[in-house]
Short mmCIF file of C-alpha atoms in Angstrom, two decimals:
data_model
loop_
_atom_site.label_atom_id
_atom_site.label_comp_id
_atom_site.label_asym_id
_atom_site.label_seq_id
_atom_site.Cartn_x
_atom_site.Cartn_y
_atom_site.Cartn_z
CA MET A 1 4.96 29.61 10.11
CA ARG A 2 5.61 26.60 12.58
CA SER A 3 8.18 26.12 15.28
CA SER A 4 10.47 22.92 15.32
CA GLN A 5 8.79 19.53 16.75
CA PRO A 6 10.37 16.31 17.14
CA PHE A 7 9.54 13.70 14.38
CA THR A 8 6.42 11.85 15.95
CA ILE A 9 2.90 11.24 14.97
CA ALA A 10 0.06 11.49 17.37
CA VAL A 11 -2.45 8.84 17.57
CA GLU A 12 -6.07 10.27 17.84
CA ALA A 13 -9.43 8.79 17.69
CA PRO A 14 -10.71 9.42 14.08
CA THR A 15 -14.08 11.01 14.15
CA ALA A 16 -14.90 10.08 10.30
CA PRO A 17 -13.66 7.24 7.62
CA LEU A 18 -10.73 8.33 5.33
CA SER A 19 -11.15 10.56 2.38
CA ILE A 20 -9.71 12.44 0.05
CA ASP A 21 -8.59 15.98 1.35
CA ALA A 22 -11.03 18.82 -0.13
CA GLY A 23 -8.23 21.45 -0.42
CA ASN A 24 -5.39 19.08 -2.06
CA PRO A 25 -6.60 16.20 -4.47
CA TYR A 26 -3.20 14.38 -4.10
CA LEU A 27 -3.73 14.04 -0.10
CA PHE A 28 -5.91 11.75 1.92
CA ARG A 29 -7.59 13.06 4.97
CA TYR A 30 -8.25 11.63 8.48
CA ASP A 31 -9.47 12.75 11.74
CA GLY A 32 -9.75 16.12 10.41
CA ARG A 33 -6.35 16.46 8.93
CA PRO A 34 -4.56 16.06 5.68
CA LEU A 35 -2.44 12.78 5.66
CA VAL A 36 0.27 11.33 3.50
CA LEU A 37 0.55 7.52 3.86
CA ALA A 38 3.68 5.65 4.16
CA GLY A 39 4.07 1.65 4.91
CA SER A 40 4.33 -1.47 3.57
CA GLN A 41 2.78 -5.08 2.54
CA ASN A 42 3.62 -8.60 4.13
CA LEU A 43 1.94 -11.35 3.16
CA ARG A 44 1.86 -13.10 6.49
CA LEU A 45 0.27 -10.80 8.88
CA HIS A 46 -2.88 -12.83 9.35
CA ALA A 47 -2.56 -15.76 7.35
CA ASP A 48 -0.69 -18.98 8.34
CA PHE A 49 1.93 -20.33 6.00
CA ALA A 50 1.22 -17.85 3.31
CA PHE A 51 2.96 -19.19 0.50
CA ALA A 52 6.22 -19.50 2.59
CA ARG A 53 7.88 -22.66 4.53
CA ASP A 54 6.56 -23.00 8.17
CA ILE A 55 5.96 -19.41 8.83
CA PRO A 56 3.02 -18.62 11.26
CA ALA A 57 1.10 -15.57 10.85
CA ILE A 58 2.54 -12.63 12.44
CA MET A 59 -0.42 -12.19 14.93
CA SER A 60 0.22 -15.60 15.92
CA GLU A 61 3.65 -14.87 17.39
CA PRO A 62 4.33 -13.57 20.61
CA GLY A 63 3.32 -10.00 21.26
CA GLY A 64 1.09 -10.60 18.23
CA LEU A 65 -0.52 -7.52 16.36
CA ALA A 66 0.02 -4.91 18.88
CA ASP A 67 3.69 -5.26 19.01
CA PHE A 68 3.74 -5.75 15.43
CA PHE A 69 2.22 -2.12 14.84
CA ASP A 70 3.89 -0.38 17.60
CA ALA A 71 7.28 -1.41 15.86
CA TYR A 72 5.44 0.23 12.65
CA ARG A 73 4.70 3.41 14.25
CA GLU A 74 8.10 3.70 15.60
CA ARG A 75 9.27 3.71 12.10
CA GLY A 76 6.91 6.42 11.15
CA TRP A 77 4.31 4.03 9.10
CA ASN A 78 0.68 4.55 9.14
CA PHE A 79 -0.26 2.32 6.17
CA TYR A 80 -0.72 -1.22 5.46
CA ARG A 81 -1.82 -3.11 2.32
CA LEU A 82 -3.64 -6.08 3.62
CA TRP A 83 -3.35 -9.00 1.04
CA CYS A 84 -5.95 -11.43 0.36
CA TYR A 85 -5.60 -15.02 -0.38
CA HIS A 86 -7.91 -17.17 -2.58
CA SER A 87 -5.61 -20.15 -3.15
CA THR A 88 -4.28 -22.95 -0.61
CA GLY A 89 -1.26 -22.78 -3.21
CA LEU A 90 0.29 -26.02 -4.86
CA GLY A 91 -2.67 -28.10 -3.04
CA ALA A 92 -0.79 -30.50 -0.58
CA VAL A 93 -0.54 -29.75 2.80
CA GLY A 94 2.89 -30.09 3.74
CA SER A 95 4.26 -29.95 0.53
CA PRO A 96 8.23 -29.49 0.12
CA ASN A 97 7.93 -25.81 -0.65
CA GLY A 98 5.38 -25.15 2.07
CA GLU A 99 2.85 -23.70 -0.59
CA PHE A 100 -0.35 -23.70 1.89
CA THR A 101 -2.46 -20.81 3.23
CA SER A 102 -5.21 -21.00 6.11
CA PRO A 103 -7.64 -19.63 7.09
CA LEU A 104 -9.46 -18.81 3.49
CA PRO A 105 -13.04 -16.94 3.48
CA TRP A 106 -15.26 -19.76 2.84
CA LEU A 107 -16.12 -22.68 5.28
CA ARG A 108 -14.58 -25.98 4.57
CA THR A 109 -17.46 -28.67 5.02
CA GLY A 110 -17.22 -31.33 2.60
CA PRO A 111 -18.36 -33.88 1.46
CA GLY A 112 -15.54 -34.90 -0.28
CA ASN A 113 -11.86 -33.47 -0.10
CA ALA A 114 -10.38 -31.01 -1.92
CA ASN A 115 -6.87 -31.17 -3.76
CA ASP A 116 -4.92 -30.17 -0.74
CA GLY A 117 -6.59 -33.36 1.15
CA LEU A 118 -9.02 -31.61 3.32
CA PRO A 119 -12.64 -31.01 3.27
CA LYS A 120 -13.92 -29.28 0.00
CA PHE A 121 -15.16 -25.51 0.30
CA ASP A 122 -18.69 -24.05 0.66
CA LEU A 123 -19.07 -20.93 -1.34
CA SER A 124 -22.14 -19.98 0.05
CA ARG A 125 -20.74 -20.14 3.93
CA TYR A 126 -18.06 -18.38 5.61
CA GLU A 127 -15.03 -18.95 7.67
CA GLN A 128 -15.87 -17.23 10.73
CA ALA A 129 -12.00 -17.79 12.13
CA PHE A 130 -11.10 -15.74 8.72
CA TYR A 131 -13.10 -12.96 9.75
CA ASP A 132 -12.14 -12.60 12.93
CA ARG A 133 -8.63 -12.37 12.13
CA LEU A 134 -9.05 -10.00 9.45
CA GLU A 135 -11.30 -7.73 11.90
CA GLN A 136 -8.84 -8.32 14.69
CA VAL A 137 -6.18 -6.84 12.28
CA VAL A 138 -8.20 -3.81 11.29
CA ALA A 139 -9.21 -2.96 14.92
CA VAL A 140 -6.03 -3.41 16.35
CA GLY A 141 -4.48 -1.53 13.47
CA LYS A 142 -7.01 1.40 14.18
CA GLU A 143 -5.71 1.67 17.82
CA HIS A 144 -2.22 2.22 16.48
CA GLY A 145 -3.24 4.76 13.55
CA ILE A 146 -2.98 2.09 10.95
CA ILE A 147 -4.76 3.01 7.72
CA PHE A 148 -5.32 -0.60 5.51
CA ALA A 149 -5.94 -1.05 1.92
CA ILE A 150 -8.29 -4.09 2.12
CA MET A 151 -7.77 -6.03 -1.05
CA LEU A 152 -10.55 -8.17 -2.40
CA TRP A 153 -9.14 -9.84 -5.37
CA ASP A 154 -5.84 -10.99 -6.52
CA ALA A 155 -5.15 -11.99 -10.17
CA TYR A 156 -2.48 -14.53 -9.29
CA ALA A 157 -4.73 -16.96 -7.79
CA PHE A 158 -5.76 -17.78 -11.31
CA GLY A 159 -2.93 -16.71 -12.93
CA GLY A 160 -0.61 -20.08 -12.53
CA THR A 161 -1.32 -23.58 -12.69
CA SER A 162 -0.28 -24.16 -9.07
CA PHE A 163 -2.62 -21.75 -7.74
CA ILE A 164 -5.84 -22.59 -9.60
CA GLU A 165 -5.45 -26.47 -8.15
CA GLY A 166 -5.65 -24.96 -4.98
CA SER A 167 -8.34 -22.46 -5.57
CA PRO A 168 -12.08 -22.86 -3.64
CA TRP A 169 -13.21 -21.66 -7.28
CA HIS A 170 -11.84 -24.81 -8.96
CA GLU A 171 -14.45 -27.31 -9.60
CA PRO A 172 -12.69 -29.91 -7.69
CA ASN A 173 -12.71 -27.78 -4.48
CA ASN A 174 -15.96 -26.71 -3.76
CA ILE A 175 -19.33 -28.03 -3.36
CA ASN A 176 -21.38 -25.60 -5.38
CA GLY A 177 -20.78 -27.09 -8.94
CA VAL A 178 -18.72 -23.96 -9.65
CA ALA A 179 -16.36 -24.48 -12.24
CA ILE A 180 -14.64 -21.37 -13.64
CA GLN A 181 -13.97 -21.09 -17.26
CA THR A 182 -10.67 -21.54 -18.66
CA ALA A 183 -9.60 -20.17 -22.12
CA GLY A 184 -5.96 -21.02 -23.12
CA ALA A 185 -3.19 -22.76 -21.77
CA ASP A 186 -2.18 -19.71 -19.42
CA ASP A 187 -5.48 -18.47 -18.71
CA ASN A 188 -6.24 -21.13 -15.72
CA GLY A 189 -9.45 -19.36 -14.60
CA TRP A 190 -8.88 -15.62 -15.51
CA SER A 191 -11.70 -15.92 -17.97
CA GLY A 192 -14.18 -17.66 -15.80
CA MET A 193 -13.55 -15.25 -12.78
CA PHE A 194 -12.82 -11.94 -14.36
CA GLY A 195 -13.42 -11.94 -18.09
CA SER A 196 -17.04 -13.49 -18.70
CA PRO A 197 -17.86 -15.16 -15.57
CA GLU A 198 -21.18 -17.01 -15.15
CA PRO A 199 -24.09 -16.02 -13.17
CA ASP A 200 -23.64 -18.28 -10.48
CA VAL A 201 -20.18 -17.27 -10.23
CA VAL A 202 -21.02 -13.47 -9.80
CA ASP A 203 -23.25 -13.98 -7.02
CA PHE A 204 -20.77 -16.00 -5.23
CA GLN A 205 -18.09 -13.45 -5.86
CA ASN A 206 -20.76 -10.13 -4.87
CA ASP A 207 -21.97 -11.95 -1.60
CA TYR A 208 -18.28 -12.45 -0.55
CA VAL A 209 -17.58 -8.68 -1.15
CA LYS A 210 -20.93 -7.90 0.77
CA LYS A 211 -19.64 -9.94 3.65
CA THR A 212 -16.62 -8.71 3.93
CA ILE A 213 -18.03 -5.09 3.72
CA ASP A 214 -20.45 -6.15 6.66
CA VAL A 215 -17.69 -7.27 8.58
CA LEU A 216 -15.50 -4.46 8.11
CA ASN A 217 -17.87 -1.14 7.39
CA GLY A 218 -17.69 0.35 10.78
CA TYR A 219 -13.85 0.64 10.70
CA PRO A 220 -12.89 4.51 9.26
CA ASN A 221 -9.12 3.37 8.94
CA LEU A 222 -9.44 1.63 5.44
CA MET A 223 -9.91 1.60 1.72
CA TRP A 224 -11.20 -0.98 -0.82
CA GLU A 225 -8.45 -2.50 -3.05
CA LEU A 226 -10.59 -3.94 -5.71
CA SER A 227 -7.72 -6.34 -6.86
CA ASN A 228 -4.02 -6.87 -7.08
CA GLU A 229 -2.69 -6.23 -10.50
CA LEU A 230 -5.66 -7.62 -12.42
CA TYR A 231 -6.94 -6.28 -15.81
CA GLY A 232 -10.73 -6.98 -15.68
CA SER A 233 -12.82 -4.07 -17.11
CA PRO A 234 -15.78 -3.92 -17.14
CA TRP A 235 -15.61 -6.57 -14.38
CA HIS A 236 -13.83 -3.65 -12.12
CA GLU A 237 -16.50 -1.34 -12.93
CA ASP A 238 -19.40 -3.77 -12.05
CA LEU A 239 -17.26 -4.57 -8.73
CA ARG A 240 -16.74 -0.60 -8.00
CA ASP A 241 -20.67 -0.14 -8.56
CA LEU A 242 -21.56 -2.88 -5.99
CA ILE A 243 -19.32 -1.59 -3.21
CA ARG A 244 -20.38 2.05 -3.60
CA SER A 245 -24.33 0.83 -3.83
CA TYR A 246 -23.94 -1.53 -0.88
CA GLU A 247 -22.09 0.46 1.29
CA ALA A 248 -24.29 3.58 0.54
CA GLY A 249 -26.95 2.36 2.98
CA LEU A 250 -24.52 1.61 5.56
CA PRO A 251 -22.42 4.07 8.28
CA TYR A 252 -19.41 4.53 6.28
CA GLN A 253 -18.52 5.12 2.63
CA HIS A 254 -15.02 4.06 2.03
CA LEU A 255 -12.51 5.26 -0.88
CA ILE A 256 -11.83 2.55 -3.89
CA LEU A 257 -8.14 1.82 -4.71
CA CYS A 258 -7.41 0.57 -8.22
CA SER A 259 -4.10 0.04 -9.77
CA HIS A 260 -3.73 0.69 -13.46
CA GLY A 261 -3.29 -2.52 -15.26
CA GLY A 262 -2.42 -6.07 -14.60
CA ARG A 263 -2.81 -9.80 -15.85
CA ALA A 264 -5.32 -10.51 -18.30
CA GLN A 265 -6.44 -13.60 -20.32
CA ASP A 266 -3.53 -15.93 -21.28
CA ASP A 267 -1.24 -14.22 -18.45
CA ILE A 268 -0.82 -11.20 -20.68
CA TRP A 269 -0.11 -8.11 -18.86
CA THR A 270 -2.42 -5.15 -19.87
CA SER A 271 -2.49 -1.55 -19.05
CA ARG A 272 -5.60 0.24 -19.02
CA ALA A 273 -6.41 3.46 -20.95
CA PRO A 274 -5.25 6.43 -18.63
CA GLN A 275 -8.92 8.13 -18.49
CA ALA A 276 -10.38 4.67 -17.85
CA THR A 277 -7.93 4.15 -14.87
CA MET A 278 -8.86 7.91 -13.60
CA ASP A 279 -12.28 7.18 -13.76
CA LEU A 280 -12.25 3.68 -11.98
CA GLY A 281 -11.29 4.53 -8.32
CA ASP A 282 -10.98 7.24 -5.69
CA CYS A 283 -7.22 6.84 -5.71
CA LEU A 284 -4.67 4.59 -7.74
CA ALA A 285 -1.46 2.51 -7.61
CA PRO A 286 0.81 3.47 -10.29
CA GLY A 287 3.05 0.73 -12.24
CA HIS A 288 6.44 0.80 -13.79
CA ASN A 289 5.85 0.77 -17.75
CA TRP A 290 1.83 1.00 -17.21
CA ARG A 291 2.00 4.66 -18.72
CA ASP A 292 5.59 5.49 -18.26
CA ASP A 293 6.08 7.42 -21.38
CA ALA A 294 7.18 11.09 -22.40
CA SER A 295 3.52 12.39 -21.81
CA ILE A 296 4.01 12.57 -18.10
CA GLY A 297 7.61 13.34 -17.93
CA GLY A 298 9.23 10.65 -15.66
CA ASN A 299 10.61 7.05 -14.99
CA PHE A 300 8.83 5.77 -11.78
CA ARG A 301 11.96 3.83 -10.96
CA SER A 302 14.66 6.59 -11.72
CA ASP A 303 13.03 9.83 -12.07
CA PRO A 304 9.19 9.51 -10.82
CA PRO A 305 6.79 12.08 -12.79
CA LEU A 306 4.89 14.64 -10.75
CA ILE A 307 1.75 13.29 -9.36
CA SER A 308 -0.18 16.10 -11.27
CA ALA A 309 1.28 15.09 -14.58
CA TYR A 310 0.10 11.58 -13.89
CA ALA A 311 -3.36 11.59 -12.08
CA ASP A 312 -5.91 14.05 -10.44
CA LYS A 313 -6.22 12.11 -7.53
CA PRO A 314 -3.76 10.47 -4.64
CA GLY A 315 -1.24 8.07 -6.07
CA ILE A 316 0.22 4.99 -3.75
CA ALA A 317 3.58 4.25 -5.06
CA ASP A 318 3.25 0.72 -4.41
CA MET A 319 6.71 -1.10 -4.97
CA ASP A 320 4.82 -4.18 -5.80
CA HIS A 321 3.62 -2.43 -9.16
CA ILE A 322 6.57 -0.30 -9.55
CA TRP A 323 9.70 -2.50 -8.73
CA ALA A 324 9.14 -5.34 -6.65
CA SER A 325 12.74 -6.84 -7.04
CA LEU A 326 14.48 -3.59 -5.81
CA SER A 327 16.47 -4.12 -2.65
CA PRO A 328 14.21 -3.43 0.43
CA ALA A 329 17.54 -1.58 1.34
CA ASP A 330 16.93 1.09 -1.15
CA HIS A 331 16.15 4.31 0.67
CA VAL A 332 16.61 6.89 -2.29
CA LEU A 333 13.37 5.83 -4.37
CA PRO A 334 11.11 6.59 -1.88
CA ARG A 335 12.38 9.89 -0.87
CA LYS A 336 12.36 10.74 -4.50
CA LEU A 337 8.82 9.42 -4.61
CA PHE A 338 7.27 11.92 -1.69
CA CYS A 339 8.83 14.82 -3.40
CA ARG A 340 7.01 14.16 -6.25
CA GLY A 341 3.70 14.10 -4.38
CA TYR A 342 3.17 9.98 -4.15
CA HIS A 343 2.25 7.83 -1.14
CA TYR A 344 4.61 5.10 -0.56
CA CYS A 345 4.12 1.40 -0.08
CA LEU A 346 7.12 -0.85 0.47
CA TYR A 347 7.05 -4.55 -0.97
CA GLU A 348 8.69 -6.16 1.76
CA ALA A 349 11.24 -8.98 0.95
CA TYR A 350 11.75 -11.93 2.91
CA ASP A 351 15.20 -13.70 3.90
CA GLU A 352 13.90 -16.82 5.60
CA THR A 353 17.14 -17.27 7.16
CA VAL A 354 16.52 -14.27 9.37
CA TRP A 355 12.82 -14.71 9.80
CA LEU A 356 12.59 -18.59 10.47
CA PRO A 357 14.85 -18.64 13.55
CA SER A 358 13.55 -15.58 14.99
CA GLY A 359 10.26 -14.20 13.79
CA TRP A 360 9.45 -10.91 12.34
CA ARG A 361 11.48 -8.90 14.95
CA ALA A 362 14.87 -10.05 13.63
CA TYR A 363 13.49 -9.28 9.89
CA LEU A 364 11.95 -6.07 10.73
CA ASP A 365 15.28 -4.79 12.94
CA ASP A 366 17.64 -5.93 10.00
CA PRO A 367 19.60 -2.70 9.71
CA THR A 368 20.10 -3.14 6.07
CA PHE A 369 16.37 -3.40 5.13
CA ASP A 370 15.33 -0.98 8.00
CA LEU A 371 16.96 1.78 5.78
CA ALA A 372 13.95 2.02 3.36
CA ARG A 373 11.16 1.75 6.12
CA ARG A 374 13.00 4.31 8.69
CA ASN A 375 13.80 6.83 5.60
CA SER A 376 10.11 6.52 3.92
CA GLY A 377 8.45 6.69 7.70
CA LEU A 378 10.55 9.92 8.25
CA ALA A 379 9.71 11.60 4.96
CA ALA A 380 6.09 10.92 5.75
CA THR A 381 6.23 12.25 9.41
CA ILE A 382 8.12 15.26 8.21
CA LEU A 383 5.33 16.24 5.74
CA ASN A 384 2.53 15.33 8.26
CA THR A 385 3.72 17.07 11.20
CA ARG A 386 6.17 19.47 10.49
CA PHE A 387 4.26 21.35 7.43
CA GLY A 388 2.13 24.34 8.69
CA ASN A 389 -0.53 23.80 6.31
CA LEU A 390 -0.19 20.46 4.37
CA ALA A 391 -3.25 21.00 2.32
CA ASN A 392 -1.70 24.22 0.64
CA ALA A 393 1.88 22.12 -0.13
CA ARG A 394 2.37 20.62 -3.56
CA PRO A 395 5.40 18.88 -5.18
CA ARG A 396 7.26 21.88 -6.53
CA SER A 397 10.16 20.53 -8.74
CA ASP A 398 10.51 24.25 -9.97
CA LEU A 399 11.52 25.38 -6.11
CA SER A 400 14.76 23.43 -5.57
CA THR A 401 17.55 23.32 -8.41
CA SER A 402 18.05 19.56 -6.72
CA GLY A 403 14.66 18.53 -8.90
CA TYR A 404 13.02 17.03 -5.58
CA CYS A 405 10.99 19.35 -3.65
CA TYR A 406 7.41 19.39 -1.63
CA ALA A 407 6.60 22.66 -0.69
CA GLU A 408 4.30 25.03 0.95
CA PRO A 409 6.17 27.97 -0.76
CA GLY A 410 7.50 30.63 1.60
CA GLU A 411 6.56 28.24 4.51
CA SER A 412 7.74 24.70 4.56
CA TYR A 413 9.84 22.65 2.32
CA LEU A 414 11.13 18.78 2.22
CA VAL A 415 13.77 18.83 -0.34
CA TYR A 416 15.97 15.75 -1.80
CA GLN A 417 19.59 16.29 -2.88
CA ALA A 418 21.00 13.36 -4.65
CA GLU A 419 24.44 14.79 -5.45
CA GLN A 420 27.00 16.24 -3.12
CA ALA A 421 26.58 19.68 -4.82
CA SER A 422 25.07 22.78 -3.54
CA PHE A 423 21.42 23.72 -4.54
CA THR A 424 18.86 26.57 -4.10
CA ILE A 425 15.56 26.95 -3.08
CA GLY A 426 12.94 29.25 -3.98
CA GLY A 427 9.58 31.08 -3.38
CA LEU A 428 10.84 32.43 -0.03
CA VAL A 429 9.89 35.30 1.54
CA ASP A 430 12.61 38.16 1.68
CA GLY A 431 13.62 39.05 4.95
CA ALA A 432 11.82 36.12 6.59
CA THR A 433 13.96 33.35 8.76
CA TYR A 434 14.03 30.04 8.01
CA ARG A 435 15.64 26.89 10.35
CA VAL A 436 17.34 24.21 8.11
CA GLU A 437 17.53 20.88 9.44
CA ARG A 438 19.73 18.12 7.36
CA ILE A 439 18.70 14.50 7.99
CA ASN A 440 21.37 11.99 7.77
CA PRO A 441 19.65 8.82 5.97
CA GLU A 442 21.92 6.30 7.49
CA SER A 443 21.01 7.55 10.96
CA TYR A 444 17.36 9.15 10.16
CA SER A 445 18.49 12.08 12.61
CA VAL A 446 19.00 15.49 12.23
CA THR A 447 22.88 16.09 11.75
CA GLU A 448 22.74 20.03 11.35
CA SER A 449 20.54 22.53 12.09
CA PHE A 450 20.82 26.47 11.42
CA ASP A 451 18.82 29.37 10.60
CA PHE A 452 19.21 31.75 7.87
CA GLN A 453 17.33 35.19 6.81
CA ALA A 454 16.28 35.17 3.39
CA SER A 455 17.57 37.74 1.25
CA GLY A 456 15.27 37.93 -1.72
CA ALA A 457 13.20 35.03 -3.07
CA SER A 458 15.87 32.26 -3.11
CA HIS A 459 18.49 30.96 -0.93
CA THR A 460 21.67 28.42 -1.75
CA LEU A 461 22.38 25.81 0.51
CA ASP A 462 26.10 24.18 0.24
CA ALA A 463 26.88 20.47 -0.23
CA ALA A 464 27.12 18.91 2.81
CA TYR A 465 27.10 15.31 1.51
CA ALA A 466 24.94 13.33 -1.13
CA ASN A 467 21.83 11.63 -0.49
CA GLN A 468 20.62 14.35 2.09
CA VAL A 469 17.20 15.12 2.95
CA VAL A 470 16.63 18.96 4.17
CA PHE A 471 13.74 20.38 5.68
CA VAL A 472 13.46 23.76 5.73
CA GLU A 473 10.47 25.93 7.61
CA ARG A 474 9.67 29.48 8.41
CA VAL A 475 10.07 30.51 12.03
#
C-alpha cells in the first residue's frame, strides 16, 4: 500500500541506460525504476525551417531547450521522439512554402551547388553544427529526465518528388557520385536506399549510423528508432544488427524501436508479418490498420487492444502512426491507451497563426491543444509515482466494468470511465480501506477524494460525470 502523494515526478541522475523492466515486459526501466513513457514529437526542436514557413528551431528561441523541457515536465511528460531530416525539402532556399531544413548531418563543401543553390554535400564528412545540436538536445533532456527516441531514417525523404530533389543522396546534390536507384514513377529513391542499395550507398549509410552512435552512445536517456514508417526488410534487419554489433564494444547498449510497417516501393503502404515485427526490435510502435483485426480484439482509434494481445514487449502508441489527423485536443484516446498498457506519443499539429507571432510557448499553452498533453502526462505520472509496485501492475480490463483499467490488483487502480454511469472495480482485498480520487480531465485536478472499506472483492462507484479518470489505492 502507498499513501497519497502529489502528481509529480522526481528527476534523478540515471545510473544505467534505458532498458526493459525485468518484471514486466511491457514497461521500460530507467534509473532503477519501472517507467511509463508519455510525450510527443515536434519537427522543429533542433532544425531551422523544418518544412514550415519561417520557423526557427525551438532551441534557437529565447529560453531555448531548458525552458521547453521545463514546460514539458510541468505537463508530466518524459518522452520525446526526435525526428531526423534527410532532405532540404523542395530544394529552393526561401521557396514560397518555406520547404527548407538546416542543418543536415553531412558537410556542404562543393564543388558545385545542389538543387537548393547551396554547396553540394560530401557524404563522407559530417556537419559539426548538426551533431552539436543533436547532442545538446539529448544532454539538456537528460538533465530534465527526458527519454528520446532518436530516429535514424525517414521514409518520406524518399517517398515524394519534392523531398528527393532536396536529398543529399540524390545525385545532383552530392560530390560522392552517389545516385540512388529509382524503380517506378513513385519510387523516388526508395529502392536505392532501402530496397537493394548499392554497396557504396550501404557504406555511407553505415558510416552515418556509426557516427551518430559515436556522438550519443554515452547518454543513457535514449533508444534508437530504426526509421519512421518505412517497410525495408531485410534492410531493417541489417541496420538492427549493425547497431547491436557496433554498440557491443561501447559503454551503453541501447534499446531499438521499430514501427510495424510503412512505405515501400512505389509509395505502397505495407505491413510486416506480426512475428517479423515482434522479432525486429526491443520495443515497437503499432499503427492503425497495420494489424488491426479480430485477432487482437480491438481498434487503435476507438477501442485499443490490450498490449498483451498485440505484442510481448513495450508498445509506444505513436499518434503519428495511429491517427495523425486527430485533433491534438483529443484527450480521450490517451487515457484508453494507457489503461490498455501502452506508452503514448502525441503527434503535435501546428497552427502557424499561433506559433509564428509568439513562438512555441503560445502554441504549447494553447488551452485546446493542451488537453491531450496534460491528460496524458497526468495518467503517466499516476502510473509512475502513485502505484506501489508498478512492475506488478498490468492492464486488467476484467477488473473494471468500465473496460479500461490498469491495476496492481488489490493495491492500485487507474480506471477510465467514458460514460456517465456507475462502474465496479474488482480484485479488492476484503476489509481493506481504499482511497478514491476522481480527476477532472478539463482541469487535470482531483475534484473529489474519499475512502471506502471493501466489503468483498469488488466495489461500485457512482456516476459522477462522463470521461472521468479515477485513481484508487489501498491505504
